[in-house]
Amino acid sequence: MDRNAGMIVMHATRARPRRAVALGALGIATSGIFIDLSGTSPGTATFFRCALALPLLWPLARDERRRTGGLSWRESLVAAAAGVLFAADAMLWTQAILEVGAGLTAVLVNAQVIIVPLLSSLVDRERLRRSFPAVVACMATGIVLTGGVVGTGVSGEAPVWGTVHAVLAALCYSGFLFLLRRGGRTEGVVQSYRGVLISAAVVSMVGGMLWQGMTVNPGWVALGWLALTAVCGQLGGWLLVALATFRLSSTVSSALLMLTPVGALVLAAVVLGERPTLPQLLGCALILASAYAASAPGSLHHRCTSTGGKPRDNHRRAGRVRRPNRNNLP
């Protein structure tokens, strides 16, 4: 992606932010479908989805460096550490796709919207909302139903293990968000993301060799699907959502980002033939309702993901530009 293409993307996010977020969310929704079609191991899929996105991201990071300056050593180290968590998240998420299905996995990883507030509460002593226990209970019920604990004929080869891996992926992704937004800065978003992908590519290669195997040459067909994952989800979806969400209200952006799990469910049914049972679909509805409630304006998750995990002073809100809400990023 050259500078001109980057400028086109930035102009599109300014002119049509709602369409940009919706398109980005749907782009992210395709990731699980493409990874499933690639038929590769977690380590292989994670390595190539990161490595193939880097050549496209590099010109944008270079342009950002010219405009805003480079990252400090501390920010670079934070990005590298966040990349370790991102690699773990992506590998566990890929394993969950193989076990419970691409559609259900995209819903299950929304458990991160209750994990991020818990991390902020433990580290920053932020007070949780009174409604938070009810959201957690609703989310937990949805996870149990989606994982196939209740009912027969559930979708997926190993739905219970897939649910475990998806929740662990959500835990790693929550740590990734919490760490990156505490140590990063708004002006270095693209450069930080480049550091994350470099670190994640290295870690996934090593991790893949130790878990499920790593294939350096998966074949042209698999590489094609992984390239689509890198372009549509890893890069295109991320850029559109990251650049456009701060131009919308929290309510609108949270609603549009729900297109990712919903879109993944629909695409998985159409493309992969996945057919969740009625209890699993009920569980999905509970998870999505919990995710939306946790991401609503005024919630701790929204404050944490909008301020880098740090408390925001109420008397300083006026006139401040709101930071992006990226609840469903890959």
XYZ file of C-alpha atoms in Angstrom:
330
model
C 0.000 0.000 0.000
C 1.662 3.241 -1.138
C 1.176 6.737 0.196
C -1.552 7.583 -2.338
C -3.559 4.509 -1.333
C -3.142 5.470 2.299
C -4.431 8.973 1.571
C -7.454 7.502 -0.212
C -8.242 5.372 2.845
C -7.886 8.371 5.178
C -10.139 10.504 2.951
C -12.767 7.749 2.878
C -12.789 7.503 6.672
C -13.282 11.271 6.953
C -16.004 11.525 4.300
C -17.972 8.363 5.135
C -16.982 7.201 8.643
C -20.048 4.974 9.121
C -19.482 3.153 5.856
C -15.769 2.896 6.634
C -16.376 1.291 10.047
C -19.011 -1.058 8.625
C -16.688 -2.097 5.795
C -13.786 -2.535 8.220
C -15.893 -4.623 10.602
C -17.018 -6.864 7.752
C -13.425 -7.132 6.544
C -12.397 -8.387 9.964
C -15.331 -10.820 9.889
C -13.808 -12.566 6.877
C -10.578 -13.440 8.723
C -11.857 -16.616 10.328
C -13.418 -17.790 7.071
C -10.195 -17.345 5.112
C -8.103 -19.014 7.821
C -10.464 -21.989 7.895
C -10.245 -22.290 4.098
C -6.442 -22.143 4.240
C -6.385 -25.359 6.290
C -3.134 -24.340 8.000
C -1.951 -24.797 11.593
C -2.273 -21.963 14.159
C 1.429 -21.093 13.959
C 1.469 -21.080 10.150
C -1.694 -18.988 9.846
C -0.561 -16.454 12.439
C 2.920 -16.074 10.965
C 1.727 -15.468 7.418
C -1.195 -13.189 8.322
C 1.339 -10.951 10.104
C 4.247 -11.303 7.660
C 2.126 -10.706 4.548
C 0.619 -7.539 6.036
C 4.000 -5.943 6.816
C 5.002 -4.923 3.250
C 1.658 -3.133 2.880
C 1.882 -1.478 6.295
C 5.508 -0.328 6.025
C 4.951 2.715 3.724
C 2.166 3.975 6.003
C 4.379 3.615 9.072
C 7.205 5.440 7.282
C 4.866 8.276 6.351
C 3.597 8.481 9.926
C 7.176 8.673 11.198
C 7.866 11.636 8.914
C 4.780 13.465 10.168
C 4.837 12.710 13.889
C 8.293 11.354 14.711
C 9.425 7.863 15.618
C 8.622 5.749 18.637
C 10.704 5.921 21.789
C 12.545 2.859 23.063
C 9.859 2.379 25.693
C 7.071 2.518 23.118
C 8.943 0.083 20.883
C 9.371 -2.352 23.768
C 5.682 -2.064 24.628
C 4.765 -2.826 21.008
C 7.083 -5.855 21.001
C 5.602 -7.159 24.267
C 2.089 -6.560 22.927
C 3.061 -8.579 19.855
C 3.764 -11.599 22.066
C 0.234 -11.420 23.451
C -1.185 -10.810 19.985
C 0.557 -13.918 18.647
C -0.825 -16.006 21.508
C -4.298 -14.589 20.871
C -4.137 -15.309 17.128
C -2.828 -18.862 17.571
C -5.453 -19.755 20.182
C -8.150 -18.128 18.054
C -7.071 -20.143 15.005
C -7.153 -23.364 17.029
C -10.649 -22.477 18.229
C -11.758 -22.007 14.597
C -10.720 -25.579 13.871
C -12.598 -26.879 16.923
C -15.794 -24.860 17.250
C -16.097 -23.124 13.878
C -15.241 -19.706 12.442
C -18.612 -18.130 13.159
C -18.967 -19.144 16.797
C -15.330 -18.307 17.518
C -15.848 -14.735 16.302
C -18.646 -14.422 18.852
C -16.821 -16.121 21.729
C -13.803 -13.807 21.596
C -16.092 -10.952 22.619
C -15.435 -12.157 26.157
C -12.599 -9.606 26.111
C -15.109 -6.811 26.803
C -15.464 -8.037 30.387
C -11.793 -8.978 30.824
C -10.428 -5.502 29.989
C -12.472 -3.784 32.746
C -11.363 -6.450 35.238
C -7.716 -5.782 34.349
C -8.232 -2.044 34.736
C -10.000 -2.571 38.049
C -7.129 -4.683 39.391
C -4.290 -2.486 38.093
C -5.764 1.031 38.150
C -8.314 0.515 40.930
C -11.137 1.665 38.681
C -14.593 1.091 40.122
C -16.813 -1.279 38.173
C -20.366 -0.319 37.306
C -23.164 -1.785 39.399
C -24.472 -3.539 36.300
C -21.116 -5.232 35.636
C -21.889 -8.470 37.598
C -25.090 -8.882 35.568
C -23.134 -8.409 32.329
C -20.598 -11.018 33.465
C -23.363 -13.485 34.345
C -25.037 -12.951 30.971
C -21.712 -13.359 29.165
C -20.843 -16.533 31.112
C -24.235 -18.056 30.316
C -23.779 -17.242 26.660
C -20.313 -18.819 26.615
C -21.627 -22.035 28.200
C -24.464 -22.280 25.674
C -22.270 -21.415 22.685
C -19.662 -23.945 23.778
C -22.178 -26.758 23.483
C -22.276 -27.725 27.136
C -26.085 -27.714 26.923
C -27.838 -29.535 24.102
C -26.957 -32.219 21.575
C -25.749 -32.163 17.994
C -23.688 -29.025 18.594
C -21.641 -27.420 15.834
C -17.896 -27.989 15.686
C -15.493 -30.924 16.035
C -14.552 -30.158 19.653
C -16.807 -27.291 20.770
C -15.891 -27.384 24.462
C -12.155 -27.222 23.780
C -12.816 -24.621 21.107
C -14.646 -22.510 23.663
C -11.748 -22.835 26.112
C -9.253 -21.774 23.446
C -11.469 -18.866 22.333
C -11.791 -17.550 25.906
C -8.025 -17.879 26.394
C -7.582 -15.957 23.126
C -9.868 -13.240 24.495
C -7.729 -13.117 27.643
C -4.541 -12.661 25.603
C -6.196 -10.053 23.398
C -7.365 -8.159 26.477
C -3.797 -8.077 27.751
C -2.670 -6.903 24.312
C -5.152 -4.007 24.324
C -4.414 -3.065 27.902
C -0.639 -3.079 27.439
C -0.553 -1.312 24.071
C -2.889 1.485 25.041
C -1.143 2.145 28.333
C 2.289 2.423 26.725
C 1.531 3.843 23.293
C 0.645 7.272 21.957
C -2.026 8.382 19.528
C 0.433 9.739 16.952
C 2.336 6.449 16.628
C -0.539 4.045 16.051
C 0.663 2.655 12.716
C 4.277 2.372 13.857
C 3.193 0.563 17.022
C 1.081 -1.803 14.977
C 4.053 -2.531 12.718
C 6.106 -3.405 15.810
C 3.310 -5.642 17.022
C 3.193 -7.547 13.726
C 6.973 -8.005 13.590
C 7.030 -9.365 17.146
C 3.954 -11.538 16.535
C 5.449 -13.028 13.366
C 8.618 -14.090 15.200
C 6.753 -15.438 18.223
C 4.213 -17.349 16.110
C 7.008 -19.014 14.136
C 8.685 -20.237 17.325
C 5.368 -21.073 18.993
C 4.147 -22.890 15.920
C 7.178 -25.163 15.959
C 6.380 -26.097 19.558
C 2.569 -26.366 19.184
C 0.712 -27.968 16.256
C 3.667 -27.540 13.885
C 4.843 -24.814 11.511
C 4.868 -24.998 7.694
C 7.202 -22.613 5.887
C 5.734 -23.495 2.475
C 1.996 -24.189 2.914
C 1.298 -24.041 -0.829
C -0.052 -21.370 -3.157
C -3.726 -21.984 -2.364
C -3.185 -21.661 1.384
C -0.978 -18.615 0.859
C -3.735 -17.042 -1.211
C -6.276 -17.403 1.596
C -3.774 -16.123 4.170
C -2.949 -13.156 1.924
C -6.652 -12.298 1.847
C -6.672 -12.553 5.640
C -3.764 -10.117 5.845
C -5.330 -7.624 3.428
C -9.006 -7.782 4.439
C -8.730 -8.332 8.183
C -5.222 -7.731 9.417
C -4.645 -4.499 7.504
C -7.680 -3.168 5.658
C -10.233 -3.844 8.386
C -7.949 -2.580 11.128
C -7.091 0.649 9.320
C -10.680 1.527 8.466
C -11.931 0.876 11.999
C -8.987 2.581 13.702
C -9.205 5.715 11.551
C -12.991 6.084 11.418
C -14.402 5.108 14.821
C -13.279 8.282 16.599
C -15.389 10.305 14.126
C -18.560 8.573 15.333
C -20.427 8.481 18.613
C -19.653 5.559 20.905
C -23.169 4.186 20.463
C -22.904 4.154 16.670
C -19.385 2.699 16.572
C -20.243 -0.020 19.120
C -23.304 -1.012 17.086
C -21.364 -1.065 13.806
C -18.583 -3.179 15.311
C -21.179 -5.837 16.111
C -21.122 -6.495 12.356
C -17.902 -8.449 12.888
C -19.323 -11.379 14.908
C -22.710 -11.259 13.158
C -21.048 -11.122 9.752
C -18.767 -14.016 10.691
C -21.772 -16.136 11.704
C -23.533 -15.443 8.400
C -20.421 -15.982 6.279
C -19.582 -19.209 8.116
C -23.079 -20.518 7.424
C -22.994 -19.554 3.740
C -19.381 -20.348 2.860
C -18.439 -23.117 5.300
C -21.856 -24.639 5.910
C -21.687 -24.200 9.690
C -25.040 -24.768 11.389
C -25.088 -23.857 15.093
C -27.843 -25.387 17.214
C -30.626 -23.297 18.743
C -28.934 -23.223 22.214
C -25.693 -22.106 20.559
C -27.487 -19.314 18.716
C -29.132 -18.274 21.988
C -25.691 -18.223 23.569
C -24.433 -16.024 20.720
C -27.292 -13.597 21.319
C -26.434 -13.386 25.029
C -22.730 -12.805 24.292
C -23.449 -10.079 21.748
C -25.925 -8.363 24.073
C -23.353 -8.470 26.876
C -20.615 -7.166 24.567
C -22.763 -4.249 23.462
C -23.755 -3.409 27.034
C -20.125 -3.514 28.159
C -19.035 -1.308 25.248
C -21.751 1.308 25.701
C -20.820 4.906 26.597
C -20.043 5.273 30.293
C -18.970 1.663 30.760
C -15.551 0.923 32.195
C -14.572 -1.042 29.089
C -15.327 1.985 26.944
C -13.323 4.298 29.226
C -10.385 1.876 29.333
C -10.189 1.337 25.592
C -10.638 5.049 24.925
C -7.927 6.289 27.308
C -5.268 3.629 27.125
C -6.404 1.918 30.269
C -5.909 5.025 32.403
C -8.669 6.775 34.334
C -10.033 9.871 32.657
C -10.741 12.963 34.739
C -14.344 14.050 34.328
C -13.544 17.759 34.522
C -11.130 17.441 31.588
C -13.520 15.793 29.145
C -14.776 19.007 27.581
C -13.087 19.826 24.317
C -11.022 16.648 24.219
C -11.008 14.588 21.039
C -12.356 11.129 21.737
C -10.026 8.239 21.041
C -11.082 5.284 18.851
C -13.151 2.452 20.231
C -11.628 -0.742 18.810
C -13.462 -3.459 20.685
C -13.445 -6.069 17.925
C -10.084 -5.624 16.289
C -8.170 -8.648 15.212
